[in-house]
JSON list of C-alpha atoms in Angstrom, two decimals:
[
{"chain": "A", "resi": 1, "resn": "MET", "atom": "CA", "xyz": [66.93, 264.25, -71.89]},
{"chain": "A", "resi": 2, "resn": "ARG", "atom": "CA", "xyz": [63.70, 263.64, -73.81]},
{"chain": "A", "resi": 3, "resn": "LEU", "atom": "CA", "xyz": [60.79, 262.07, -71.95]},
{"chain": "A", "resi": 4, "resn": "PRO", "atom": "CA", "xyz": [60.78, 258.76, -73.92]},
{"chain": "A", "resi": 5, "resn": "ALA", "atom": "CA", "xyz": [64.50, 258.34, -73.34]},
{"chain": "A", "resi": 6, "resn": "LEU", "atom": "CA", "xyz": [64.07, 259.07, -69.64]},
{"chain": "A", "resi": 7, "resn": "ALA", "atom": "CA", "xyz": [61.23, 256.56, -69.38]},
{"chain": "A", "resi": 8, "resn": "ARG", "atom": "CA", "xyz": [63.27, 253.95, -71.26]},
{"chain": "A", "resi": 9, "resn": "THR", "atom": "CA", "xyz": [66.30, 254.44, -69.00]},
{"chain": "A", "resi": 10, "resn": "THR", "atom": "CA", "xyz": [64.18, 254.40, -65.85]},
{"chain": "A", "resi": 11, "resn": "HIS", "atom": "CA", "xyz": [62.37, 251.27, -66.99]},
{"chain": "A", "resi": 12, "resn": "LYS", "atom": "CA", "xyz": [65.62, 249.49, -67.83]},
{"chain": "A", "resi": 13, "resn": "TRP", "atom": "CA", "xyz": [67.29, 250.13, -64.49]},
{"chain": "A", "resi": 14, "resn": "LEU", "atom": "CA", "xyz": [64.21, 249.50, -62.39]},
{"chain": "A", "resi": 15, "resn": "ALA", "atom": "CA", "xyz": [63.63, 246.21, -64.22]},
{"chain": "A", "resi": 16, "resn": "LEU", "atom": "CA", "xyz": [67.24, 245.22, -63.70]},
{"chain": "A", "resi": 17, "resn": "ILE", "atom": "CA", "xyz": [67.07, 245.92, -59.97]},
{"chain": "A", "resi": 18, "resn": "ILE", "atom": "CA", "xyz": [63.67, 244.37, -59.34]},
{"chain": "A", "resi": 19, "resn": "ALA", "atom": "CA", "xyz": [64.26, 241.29, -61.54]},
{"chain": "A", "resi": 20, "resn": "VAL", "atom": "CA", "xyz": [66.28, 239.46, -58.86]},
{"chain": "A", "resi": 21, "resn": "GLN", "atom": "CA", "xyz": [63.59, 240.00, -56.24]},
{"chain": "A", "resi": 22, "resn": "ALA", "atom": "CA", "xyz": [60.90, 239.03, -58.76]},
{"chain": "A", "resi": 23, "resn": "VAL", "atom": "CA", "xyz": [62.66, 235.68, -59.18]},
{"chain": "A", "resi": 24, "resn": "PHE", "atom": "CA", "xyz": [62.63, 235.20, -55.40]},
{"chain": "A", "resi": 25, "resn": "TRP", "atom": "CA", "xyz": [58.95, 236.13, -55.26]},
{"chain": "A", "resi": 26, "resn": "THR", "atom": "CA", "xyz": [58.13, 233.63, -58.00]},
{"chain": "A", "resi": 27, "resn": "LEU", "atom": "CA", "xyz": [60.18, 230.72, -56.66]},
{"chain": "A", "resi": 28, "resn": "SER", "atom": "CA", "xyz": [59.09, 231.20, -53.06]},
{"chain": "A", "resi": 29, "resn": "GLY", "atom": "CA", "xyz": [55.47, 231.56, -54.10]},
{"chain": "A", "resi": 30, "resn": "LEU", "atom": "CA", "xyz": [55.75, 228.38, -56.17]},
{"chain": "A", "resi": 31, "resn": "TYR", "atom": "CA", "xyz": [57.05, 226.43, -53.17]},
{"chain": "A", "resi": 32, "resn": "MET", "atom": "CA", "xyz": [54.38, 227.80, -50.85]},
{"chain": "A", "resi": 33, "resn": "THR", "atom": "CA", "xyz": [51.62, 226.78, -53.25]},
{"chain": "A", "resi": 34, "resn": "ALA", "atom": "CA", "xyz": [53.13, 223.42, -54.21]},
{"chain": "A", "resi": 35, "resn": "VAL", "atom": "CA", "xyz": [53.44, 222.10, -50.64]},
{"chain": "A", "resi": 36, "resn": "HIS", "atom": "CA", "xyz": [50.15, 221.93, -48.75]},
{"chain": "A", "resi": 37, "resn": "ILE", "atom": "CA", "xyz": [50.00, 224.14, -45.67]},
{"chain": "A", "resi": 38, "resn": "ASP", "atom": "CA", "xyz": [48.89, 221.21, -43.47]},
{"chain": "A", "resi": 39, "resn": "ILE", "atom": "CA", "xyz": [52.12, 219.41, -44.37]},
{"chain": "A", "resi": 40, "resn": "ILE", "atom": "CA", "xyz": [54.10, 222.56, -43.59]},
{"chain": "A", "resi": 41, "resn": "HIS", "atom": "CA", "xyz": [52.43, 222.78, -40.19]},
{"chain": "A", "resi": 42, "resn": "GLY", "atom": "CA", "xyz": [53.53, 219.22, -39.46]},
{"chain": "A", "resi": 43, "resn": "ASP", "atom": "CA", "xyz": [50.08, 218.00, -38.43]},
{"chain": "A", "resi": 44, "resn": "HIS", "atom": "CA", "xyz": [50.94, 214.58, -39.81]},
{"chain": "A", "resi": 45, "resn": "LEU", "atom": "CA", "xyz": [53.78, 214.25, -37.29]},
{"chain": "A", "resi": 46, "resn": "VAL", "atom": "CA", "xyz": [51.49, 214.20, -34.27]},
{"chain": "A", "resi": 47, "resn": "ARG", "atom": "CA", "xyz": [49.12, 211.44, -33.25]},
{"chain": "A", "resi": 48, "resn": "THR", "atom": "CA", "xyz": [45.52, 212.52, -32.70]},
{"chain": "A", "resi": 49, "resn": "ALA", "atom": "CA", "xyz": [44.68, 211.91, -29.07]},
{"chain": "A", "resi": 50, "resn": "GLU", "atom": "CA", "xyz": [41.47, 210.00, -28.46]},
{"chain": "A", "resi": 51, "resn": "PRO", "atom": "CA", "xyz": [39.29, 211.51, -25.73]},
{"chain": "A", "resi": 52, "resn": "ARG", "atom": "CA", "xyz": [38.96, 209.25, -22.72]},
{"chain": "A", "resi": 53, "resn": "ALA", "atom": "CA", "xyz": [36.86, 209.51, -19.60]},
{"chain": "A", "resi": 54, "resn": "LEU", "atom": "CA", "xyz": [38.90, 210.40, -16.52]},
{"chain": "A", "resi": 55, "resn": "SER", "atom": "CA", "xyz": [37.87, 209.18, -13.11]},
{"chain": "A", "resi": 56, "resn": "MET", "atom": "CA", "xyz": [37.93, 211.95, -10.54]},
{"chain": "A", "resi": 57, "resn": "ALA", "atom": "CA", "xyz": [38.19, 209.50, -7.64]},
{"chain": "A", "resi": 58, "resn": "GLY", "atom": "CA", "xyz": [41.39, 209.77, -5.66]},
{"chain": "A", "resi": 59, "resn": "LEU", "atom": "CA", "xyz": [42.57, 213.03, -7.20]},
{"chain": "A", "resi": 60, "resn": "VAL", "atom": "CA", "xyz": [44.21, 215.72, -5.12]},
{"chain": "A", "resi": 61, "resn": "GLU", "atom": "CA", "xyz": [41.92, 218.69, -4.58]},
{"chain": "A", "resi": 62, "resn": "PRO", "atom": "CA", "xyz": [42.92, 221.59, -6.87]},
{"chain": "A", "resi": 63, "resn": "ALA", "atom": "CA", "xyz": [42.41, 223.96, -3.95]},
{"chain": "A", "resi": 64, "resn": "THR", "atom": "CA", "xyz": [45.47, 222.40, -2.34]},
{"chain": "A", "resi": 65, "resn": "PHE", "atom": "CA", "xyz": [47.69, 224.31, -4.75]},
{"chain": "A", "resi": 66, "resn": "ALA", "atom": "CA", "xyz": [46.20, 227.64, -3.79]},
{"chain": "A", "resi": 67, "resn": "GLN", "atom": "CA", "xyz": [48.40, 227.60, -0.71]},
{"chain": "A", "resi": 68, "resn": "SER", "atom": "CA", "xyz": [51.48, 227.80, -2.93]},
{"chain": "A", "resi": 69, "resn": "GLY", "atom": "CA", "xyz": [50.14, 230.85, -4.77]},
{"chain": "A", "resi": 70, "resn": "ALA", "atom": "CA", "xyz": [48.56, 229.04, -7.70]},
{"chain": "A", "resi": 71, "resn": "ARG", "atom": "CA", "xyz": [46.73, 231.36, -10.09]},
{"chain": "A", "resi": 72, "resn": "SER", "atom": "CA", "xyz": [45.18, 228.55, -12.11]},
{"chain": "A", "resi": 73, "resn": "VAL", "atom": "CA", "xyz": [45.07, 224.76, -12.06]},
{"chain": "A", "resi": 74, "resn": "ARG", "atom": "CA", "xyz": [44.36, 222.68, -15.17]},
{"chain": "A", "resi": 75, "resn": "LEU", "atom": "CA", "xyz": [43.63, 218.97, -15.12]},
{"chain": "A", "resi": 76, "resn": "GLU", "atom": "CA", "xyz": [44.78, 216.91, -18.09]},
{"chain": "A", "resi": 77, "resn": "THR", "atom": "CA", "xyz": [46.21, 213.51, -18.95]},
{"chain": "A", "resi": 78, "resn": "GLN", "atom": "CA", "xyz": [49.79, 212.77, -19.96]},
{"chain": "A", "resi": 79, "resn": "LEU", "atom": "CA", "xyz": [50.93, 209.28, -20.89]},
{"chain": "A", "resi": 80, "resn": "GLY", "atom": "CA", "xyz": [47.49, 208.10, -19.83]},
{"chain": "A", "resi": 81, "resn": "LYS", "atom": "CA", "xyz": [47.82, 209.47, -16.29]},
{"chain": "A", "resi": 82, "resn": "PRO", "atom": "CA", "xyz": [46.07, 212.47, -14.71]},
{"chain": "A", "resi": 83, "resn": "VAL", "atom": "CA", "xyz": [48.26, 215.49, -14.02]},
{"chain": "A", "resi": 84, "resn": "TYR", "atom": "CA", "xyz": [47.77, 219.06, -12.89]},
{"chain": "A", "resi": 85, "resn": "VAL", "atom": "CA", "xyz": [49.38, 221.92, -14.77]},
{"chain": "A", "resi": 86, "resn": "VAL", "atom": "CA", "xyz": [49.66, 224.67, -12.19]},
{"chain": "A", "resi": 87, "resn": "ASP", "atom": "CA", "xyz": [50.32, 228.29, -13.05]},
{"chain": "A", "resi": 88, "resn": "ALA", "atom": "CA", "xyz": [51.87, 229.72, -9.89]},
{"chain": "A", "resi": 89, "resn": "ILE", "atom": "CA", "xyz": [53.96, 232.72, -8.97]},
{"chain": "A", "resi": 90, "resn": "PRO", "atom": "CA", "xyz": [57.28, 230.88, -9.53]},
{"chain": "A", "resi": 91, "resn": "GLY", "atom": "CA", "xyz": [56.04, 229.76, -12.96]},
{"chain": "A", "resi": 92, "resn": "GLN", "atom": "CA", "xyz": [54.25, 226.77, -14.46]},
{"chain": "A", "resi": 93, "resn": "MET", "atom": "CA", "xyz": [54.67, 223.42, -12.75]},
{"chain": "A", "resi": 94, "resn": "LEU", "atom": "CA", "xyz": [53.50, 219.87, -13.34]},
{"chain": "A", "resi": 95, "resn": "PHE", "atom": "CA", "xyz": [52.09, 217.67, -10.57]},
{"chain": "A", "resi": 96, "resn": "ASP", "atom": "CA", "xyz": [50.84, 214.10, -10.35]},
{"chain": "A", "resi": 97, "resn": "ALA", "atom": "CA", "xyz": [47.10, 214.53, -9.87]},
{"chain": "A", "resi": 98, "resn": "ARG", "atom": "CA", "xyz": [46.80, 211.42, -7.68]},
{"chain": "A", "resi": 99, "resn": "SER", "atom": "CA", "xyz": [49.80, 211.75, -5.38]},
{"chain": "A", "resi": 100, "resn": "GLY", "atom": "CA", "xyz": [50.40, 215.50, -5.62]},
{"chain": "A", "resi": 101, "resn": "ALA", "atom": "CA", "xyz": [54.09, 214.86, -6.33]},
{"chain": "A", "resi": 102, "resn": "LEU", "atom": "CA", "xyz": [55.96, 217.51, -8.30]},
{"chain": "A", "resi": 103, "resn": "LEU", "atom": "CA", "xyz": [56.96, 216.16, -11.73]},
{"chain": "A", "resi": 104, "resn": "SER", "atom": "CA", "xyz": [58.64, 219.20, -13.24]},
{"chain": "A", "resi": 105, "resn": "PRO", "atom": "CA", "xyz": [61.12, 220.02, -14.50]},
{"chain": "A", "resi": 106, "resn": "LEU", "atom": "CA", "xyz": [61.01, 216.88, -16.61]},
{"chain": "A", "resi": 107, "resn": "ASP", "atom": "CA", "xyz": [64.21, 214.91, -17.06]},
{"chain": "A", "resi": 108, "resn": "GLU", "atom": "CA", "xyz": [65.36, 213.50, -20.39]},
{"chain": "A", "resi": 109, "resn": "ASP", "atom": "CA", "xyz": [63.55, 210.17, -20.03]},
{"chain": "A", "resi": 110, "resn": "ALA", "atom": "CA", "xyz": [60.25, 211.90, -19.24]},
{"chain": "A", "resi": 111, "resn": "ALA", "atom": "CA", "xyz": [60.66, 214.23, -22.24]},
{"chain": "A", "resi": 112, "resn": "ARG", "atom": "CA", "xyz": [61.46, 211.30, -24.55]},
{"chain": "A", "resi": 113, "resn": "ASP", "atom": "CA", "xyz": [58.43, 209.35, -23.30]},
{"chain": "A", "resi": 114, "resn": "ARG", "atom": "CA", "xyz": [56.13, 212.27, -24.04]},
{"chain": "A", "resi": 115, "resn": "ALA", "atom": "CA", "xyz": [57.68, 212.87, -27.48]},
{"chain": "A", "resi": 116, "resn": "LEU", "atom": "CA", "xyz": [57.23, 209.19, -28.37]},
{"chain": "A", "resi": 117, "resn": "PHE", "atom": "CA", "xyz": [53.64, 209.34, -27.14]},
{"chain": "A", "resi": 118, "resn": "HIS", "atom": "CA", "xyz": [52.84, 212.27, -29.44]},
{"chain": "A", "resi": 119, "resn": "TYR", "atom": "CA", "xyz": [54.89, 211.20, -32.47]},
{"chain": "A", "resi": 120, "resn": "ALA", "atom": "CA", "xyz": [52.87, 209.62, -35.29]},
{"chain": "A", "resi": 121, "resn": "GLY", "atom": "CA", "xyz": [55.86, 208.46, -37.35]},
{"chain": "A", "resi": 122, "resn": "THR", "atom": "CA", "xyz": [57.70, 205.15, -37.28]},
{"chain": "A", "resi": 123, "resn": "GLY", "atom": "CA", "xyz": [61.30, 206.22, -36.72]},
{"chain": "A", "resi": 124, "resn": "GLY", "atom": "CA", "xyz": [63.08, 206.23, -33.40]},
{"chain": "A", "resi": 125, "resn": "ILE", "atom": "CA", "xyz": [64.65, 209.09, -31.54]},
{"chain": "A", "resi": 126, "resn": "VAL", "atom": "CA", "xyz": [67.96, 210.32, -32.91]},
{"chain": "A", "resi": 127, "resn": "LYS", "atom": "CA", "xyz": [68.84, 213.03, -30.41]},
{"chain": "A", "resi": 128, "resn": "THR", "atom": "CA", "xyz": [67.44, 214.66, -27.30]},
{"chain": "A", "resi": 129, "resn": "GLU", "atom": "CA", "xyz": [68.77, 217.90, -25.87]},
{"chain": "A", "resi": 130, "resn": "LEU", "atom": "CA", "xyz": [67.69, 220.51, -23.35]},
{"chain": "A", "resi": 131, "resn": "LEU", "atom": "CA", "xyz": [68.03, 223.95, -24.88]},
{"chain": "A", "resi": 132, "resn": "ASP", "atom": "CA", "xyz": [68.62, 226.99, -22.71]},
{"chain": "A", "resi": 133, "resn": "VAL", "atom": "CA", "xyz": [68.28, 229.29, -25.73]},
{"chain": "A", "resi": 134, "resn": "VAL", "atom": "CA", "xyz": [65.19, 228.94, -27.89]},
{"chain": "A", "resi": 135, "resn": "PRO", "atom": "CA", "xyz": [66.10, 228.34, -31.57]},
{"chain": "A", "resi": 136, "resn": "GLY", "atom": "CA", "xyz": [64.78, 230.67, -34.23]},
{"chain": "A", "resi": 137, "resn": "GLU", "atom": "CA", "xyz": [62.34, 228.09, -35.59]},
{"chain": "A", "resi": 138, "resn": "ILE", "atom": "CA", "xyz": [60.26, 228.26, -32.38]},
{"chain": "A", "resi": 139, "resn": "LYS", "atom": "CA", "xyz": [61.03, 231.81, -31.28]},
{"chain": "A", "resi": 140, "resn": "GLY", "atom": "CA", "xyz": [58.61, 233.23, -28.78]},
{"chain": "A", "resi": 141, "resn": "ARG", "atom": "CA", "xyz": [58.42, 230.02, -26.76]},
{"chain": "A", "resi": 142, "resn": "PRO", "atom": "CA", "xyz": [59.84, 229.97, -23.24]},
{"chain": "A", "resi": 143, "resn": "ALA", "atom": "CA", "xyz": [63.18, 228.40, -22.41]},
{"chain": "A", "resi": 144, "resn": "PRO", "atom": "CA", "xyz": [64.48, 225.96, -21.35]},
{"chain": "A", "resi": 145, "resn": "ILE", "atom": "CA", "xyz": [62.85, 223.46, -23.68]},
{"chain": "A", "resi": 146, "resn": "TRP", "atom": "CA", "xyz": [63.44, 219.85, -24.70]},
{"chain": "A", "resi": 147, "resn": "ARG", "atom": "CA", "xyz": [64.23, 219.25, -28.37]},
{"chain": "A", "resi": 148, "resn": "VAL", "atom": "CA", "xyz": [63.59, 215.67, -29.51]},
{"chain": "A", "resi": 149, "resn": "GLU", "atom": "CA", "xyz": [64.65, 214.79, -33.06]},
{"chain": "A", "resi": 150, "resn": "PHE", "atom": "CA", "xyz": [63.41, 211.62, -34.77]},
{"chain": "A", "resi": 151, "resn": "GLU", "atom": "CA", "xyz": [64.68, 209.51, -37.64]},
{"chain": "A", "resi": 152, "resn": "GLY", "atom": "CA", "xyz": [63.40, 210.55, -41.03]},
{"chain": "A", "resi": 153, "resn": "PHE", "atom": "CA", "xyz": [64.41, 212.24, -44.26]},
{"chain": "A", "resi": 154, "resn": "TRP", "atom": "CA", "xyz": [62.89, 215.57, -43.23]},
{"chain": "A", "resi": 155, "resn": "ARG", "atom": "CA", "xyz": [64.32, 215.51, -39.66]},
{"chain": "A", "resi": 156, "resn": "PRO", "atom": "CA", "xyz": [61.01, 215.59, -37.76]},
{"chain": "A", "resi": 157, "resn": "THR", "atom": "CA", "xyz": [61.44, 217.34, -34.40]},
{"chain": "A", "resi": 158, "resn": "LEU", "atom": "CA", "xyz": [59.15, 217.77, -31.41]},
{"chain": "A", "resi": 159, "resn": "TYR", "atom": "CA", "xyz": [59.62, 220.36, -28.67]},
{"chain": "A", "resi": 160, "resn": "ILE", "atom": "CA", "xyz": [58.48, 219.44, -25.16]},
{"chain": "A", "resi": 161, "resn": "SER", "atom": "CA", "xyz": [58.09, 221.84, -22.26]},
{"chain": "A", "resi": 162, "resn": "PRO", "atom": "CA", "xyz": [60.05, 220.66, -19.19]},
{"chain": "A", "resi": 163, "resn": "GLN", "atom": "CA", "xyz": [57.69, 222.66, -16.98]},
{"chain": "A", "resi": 164, "resn": "THR", "atom": "CA", "xyz": [54.28, 221.49, -18.22]},
{"chain": "A", "resi": 165, "resn": "GLY", "atom": "CA", "xyz": [55.15, 218.34, -20.18]},
{"chain": "A", "resi": 166, "resn": "GLY", "atom": "CA", "xyz": [53.15, 219.63, -23.11]},
{"chain": "A", "resi": 167, "resn": "LEU", "atom": "CA", "xyz": [53.98, 219.53, -26.79]},
{"chain": "A", "resi": 168, "resn": "VAL", "atom": "CA", "xyz": [55.09, 223.06, -27.60]},
{"chain": "A", "resi": 169, "resn": "ALA", "atom": "CA", "xyz": [55.91, 222.84, -31.31]},
{"chain": "A", "resi": 170, "resn": "LYS", "atom": "CA", "xyz": [56.56, 220.45, -34.19]},
{"chain": "A", "resi": 171, "resn": "ARG", "atom": "CA", "xyz": [59.06, 221.11, -36.94]},
{"chain": "A", "resi": 172, "resn": "HIS", "atom": "CA", "xyz": [60.59, 219.38, -39.97]},
{"chain": "A", "resi": 173, "resn": "ASP", "atom": "CA", "xyz": [62.71, 220.37, -42.93]},
{"chain": "A", "resi": 174, "resn": "LEU", "atom": "CA", "xyz": [59.75, 221.20, -45.18]},
{"chain": "A", "resi": 175, "resn": "TRP", "atom": "CA", "xyz": [58.69, 223.75, -42.55]},
{"chain": "A", "resi": 176, "resn": "ARG", "atom": "CA", "xyz": [62.27, 225.04, -42.33]},
{"chain": "A", "resi": 177, "resn": "ILE", "atom": "CA", "xyz": [62.43, 225.47, -46.12]},
{"chain": "A", "resi": 178, "resn": "PHE", "atom": "CA", "xyz": [59.08, 227.27, -46.00]},
{"chain": "A", "resi": 179, "resn": "ASP", "atom": "CA", "xyz": [60.39, 229.62, -43.31]},
{"chain": "A", "resi": 180, "resn": "PHE", "atom": "CA", "xyz": [63.49, 230.33, -45.42]},
{"chain": "A", "resi": 181, "resn": "VAL", "atom": "CA", "xyz": [61.62, 231.11, -48.64]},
{"chain": "A", "resi": 182, "resn": "TRP", "atom": "CA", "xyz": [59.03, 233.10, -46.67]},
{"chain": "A", "resi": 183, "resn": "MET", "atom": "CA", "xyz": [61.89, 235.34, -45.57]},
{"chain": "A", "resi": 184, "resn": "PHE", "atom": "CA", "xyz": [62.69, 236.13, -49.22]},
{"chain": "A", "resi": 185, "resn": "HIS", "atom": "CA", "xyz": [59.02, 236.45, -50.14]},
{"chain": "A", "resi": 186, "resn": "ILE", "atom": "CA", "xyz": [58.26, 239.18, -47.57]},
{"chain": "A", "resi": 187, "resn": "MET", "atom": "CA", "xyz": [61.83, 240.57, -47.57]},
{"chain": "A", "resi": 188, "resn": "ASP", "atom": "CA", "xyz": [62.09, 240.53, -43.78]},
{"chain": "A", "resi": 189, "resn": "TYR", "atom": "CA", "xyz": [65.56, 239.09, -43.34]},
{"chain": "A", "resi": 190, "resn": "GLU", "atom": "CA", "xyz": [65.69, 239.39, -39.54]},
{"chain": "A", "resi": 191, "resn": "GLU", "atom": "CA", "xyz": [62.42, 238.50, -37.83]},
{"chain": "A", "resi": 192, "resn": "ARG", "atom": "CA", "xyz": [60.69, 236.94, -40.87]},
{"chain": "A", "resi": 193, "resn": "GLU", "atom": "CA", "xyz": [57.34, 238.24, -39.61]},
{"chain": "A", "resi": 194, "resn": "ASP", "atom": "CA", "xyz": [56.76, 241.79, -40.84]},
{"chain": "A", "resi": 195, "resn": "VAL", "atom": "CA", "xyz": [54.77, 241.64, -44.08]},
{"chain": "A", "resi": 196, "resn": "ASN", "atom": "CA", "xyz": [54.64, 245.44, -44.27]},
{"chain": "A", "resi": 197, "resn": "ASN", "atom": "CA", "xyz": [58.30, 246.30, -43.81]},
{"chain": "A", "resi": 198, "resn": "LEU", "atom": "CA", "xyz": [59.99, 249.24, -45.53]},
{"chain": "A", "resi": 199, "resn": "LEU", "atom": "CA", "xyz": [62.12, 247.12, -47.85]},
{"chain": "A", "resi": 200, "resn": "LEU", "atom": "CA", "xyz": [59.09, 245.25, -49.16]},
{"chain": "A", "resi": 201, "resn": "ARG", "atom": "CA", "xyz": [57.15, 248.49, -49.71]},
{"chain": "A", "resi": 202, "resn": "VAL", "atom": "CA", "xyz": [60.07, 250.01, -51.62]},
{"chain": "A", "resi": 203, "resn": "ALA", "atom": "CA", "xyz": [60.43, 246.91, -53.80]},
{"chain": "A", "resi": 204, "resn": "THR", "atom": "CA", "xyz": [56.70, 246.83, -54.46]},
{"chain": "A", "resi": 205, "resn": "TRP", "atom": "CA", "xyz": [56.59, 250.45, -55.59]},
{"chain": "A", "resi": 206, "resn": "MET", "atom": "CA", "xyz": [59.66, 249.85, -57.74]},
{"chain": "A", "resi": 207, "resn": "ALA", "atom": "CA", "xyz": [57.81, 246.99, -59.41]},
{"chain": "A", "resi": 208, "resn": "VAL", "atom": "CA", "xyz": [54.79, 249.25, -59.94]},
{"chain": "A", "resi": 209, "resn": "ALA", "atom": "CA", "xyz": [57.02, 251.96, -61.43]},
{"chain": "A", "resi": 210, "resn": "THR", "atom": "CA", "xyz": [58.63, 249.38, -63.72]},
{"chain": "A", "resi": 211, "resn": "SER", "atom": "CA", "xyz": [55.20, 248.29, -64.97]},
{"chain": "A", "resi": 212, "resn": "LEU", "atom": "CA", "xyz": [54.01, 251.87, -65.50]},
{"chain": "A", "resi": 213, "resn": "THR", "atom": "CA", "xyz": [57.10, 252.95, -67.42]},
{"chain": "A", "resi": 214, "resn": "GLY", "atom": "CA", "xyz": [56.90, 249.77, -69.49]},
{"chain": "A", "resi": 215, "resn": "ALA", "atom": "CA", "xyz": [53.23, 250.42, -70.27]},
{"chain": "A", "resi": 216, "resn": "TRP", "atom": "CA", "xyz": [54.02, 254.02, -71.24]},
{"chain": "A", "resi": 217, "resn": "LEU", "atom": "CA", "xyz": [56.84, 252.88, -73.54]},
{"chain": "A", "resi": 218, "resn": "LEU", "atom": "CA", "xyz": [54.51, 250.34, -75.15]},
{"chain": "A", "resi": 219, "resn": "LEU", "atom": "CA", "xyz": [51.86, 252.96, -75.85]},
{"chain": "A", "resi": 220, "resn": "TYR", "atom": "CA", "xyz": [54.52, 255.39, -77.08]},
{"chain": "A", "resi": 221, "resn": "SER", "atom": "CA", "xyz": [55.89, 252.81, -79.52]},
{"chain": "A", "resi": 222, "resn": "PHE", "atom": "CA", "xyz": [52.39, 252.22, -80.95]},
{"chain": "A", "resi": 223, "resn": "ARG", "atom": "CA", "xyz": [51.80, 255.94, -81.41]},
{"chain": "A", "resi": 224, "resn": "ARG", "atom": "CA", "xyz": [55.24, 256.35, -82.99]},
{"chain": "A", "resi": 225, "resn": "ARG", "atom": "CA", "xyz": [54.52, 253.48, -85.38]},
{"chain": "A", "resi": 226, "resn": "ARG", "atom": "CA", "xyz": [51.21, 255.01, -86.44]},
{"chain": "A", "resi": 227, "resn": "ARG", "atom": "CA", "xyz": [52.87, 258.36, -87.08]},
{"chain": "A", "resi": 228, "resn": "ALA", "atom": "CA", "xyz": [55.52, 256.60, -89.18]},
{"chain": "A", "resi": 229, "resn": "ARG", "atom": "CA", "xyz": [52.80, 254.89, -91.30]},
{"chain": "A", "resi": 230, "resn": "LYS", "atom": "CA", "xyz": [51.01, 258.18, -91.85]},
{"chain": "A", "resi": 231, "resn": "ALA", "atom": "CA", "xyz": [54.24, 259.88, -92.88]},
{"chain": "A", "resi": 232, "resn": "ALA", "atom": "CA", "xyz": [55.00, 257.06, -95.32]},
{"chain": "A", "resi": 233, "resn": "ALA", "atom": "CA", "xyz": [51.51, 257.27, -96.81]}
]
């Protein structure tokens, strides 16, 4: 087979194979640039907490928790009340900072109260469930975890830790769409994290080869046309 014919055949088949992925790259890239990243992150779903002075009078001494094997004690406010988040050998626990009473694991009402406190939207709660298996959209977070879904077109959802009472993650359908198209964009169809996976590298080099063979064919056609003009003259 002559070199031009080989280049033409190679270019044709590479272009045919890579065209589908090129469409995915284009459409996913369009979505990721059209929707602002702050909206994707769901920052608008969460109310900005105003800093308030906290009176230290009447609080349980943090050293009290050292007897139970506490490795760290953090003072914070939840629902306007002081609490201690204690990292101990059994795991993280939540205590009332004034009475020392154990608050964790949080029940459904406590999780709903915290989700409502954080939520910046106007809709009410649609569903609350305690998940023993962490869903893919918040993978890497510890289980169990409270999932609180609110009313709204994009299904806004807050995840609350039953152990610390903290807001773990915020999700909505625009984020879920982003995660889906990101999977196609980086061609990691399992973890959706590896931006240097083998499949993406192969597709990238195929695209480069398609461009190079196309450029060679373009130059070859120009040279062939010039030779034809000279022959005619």
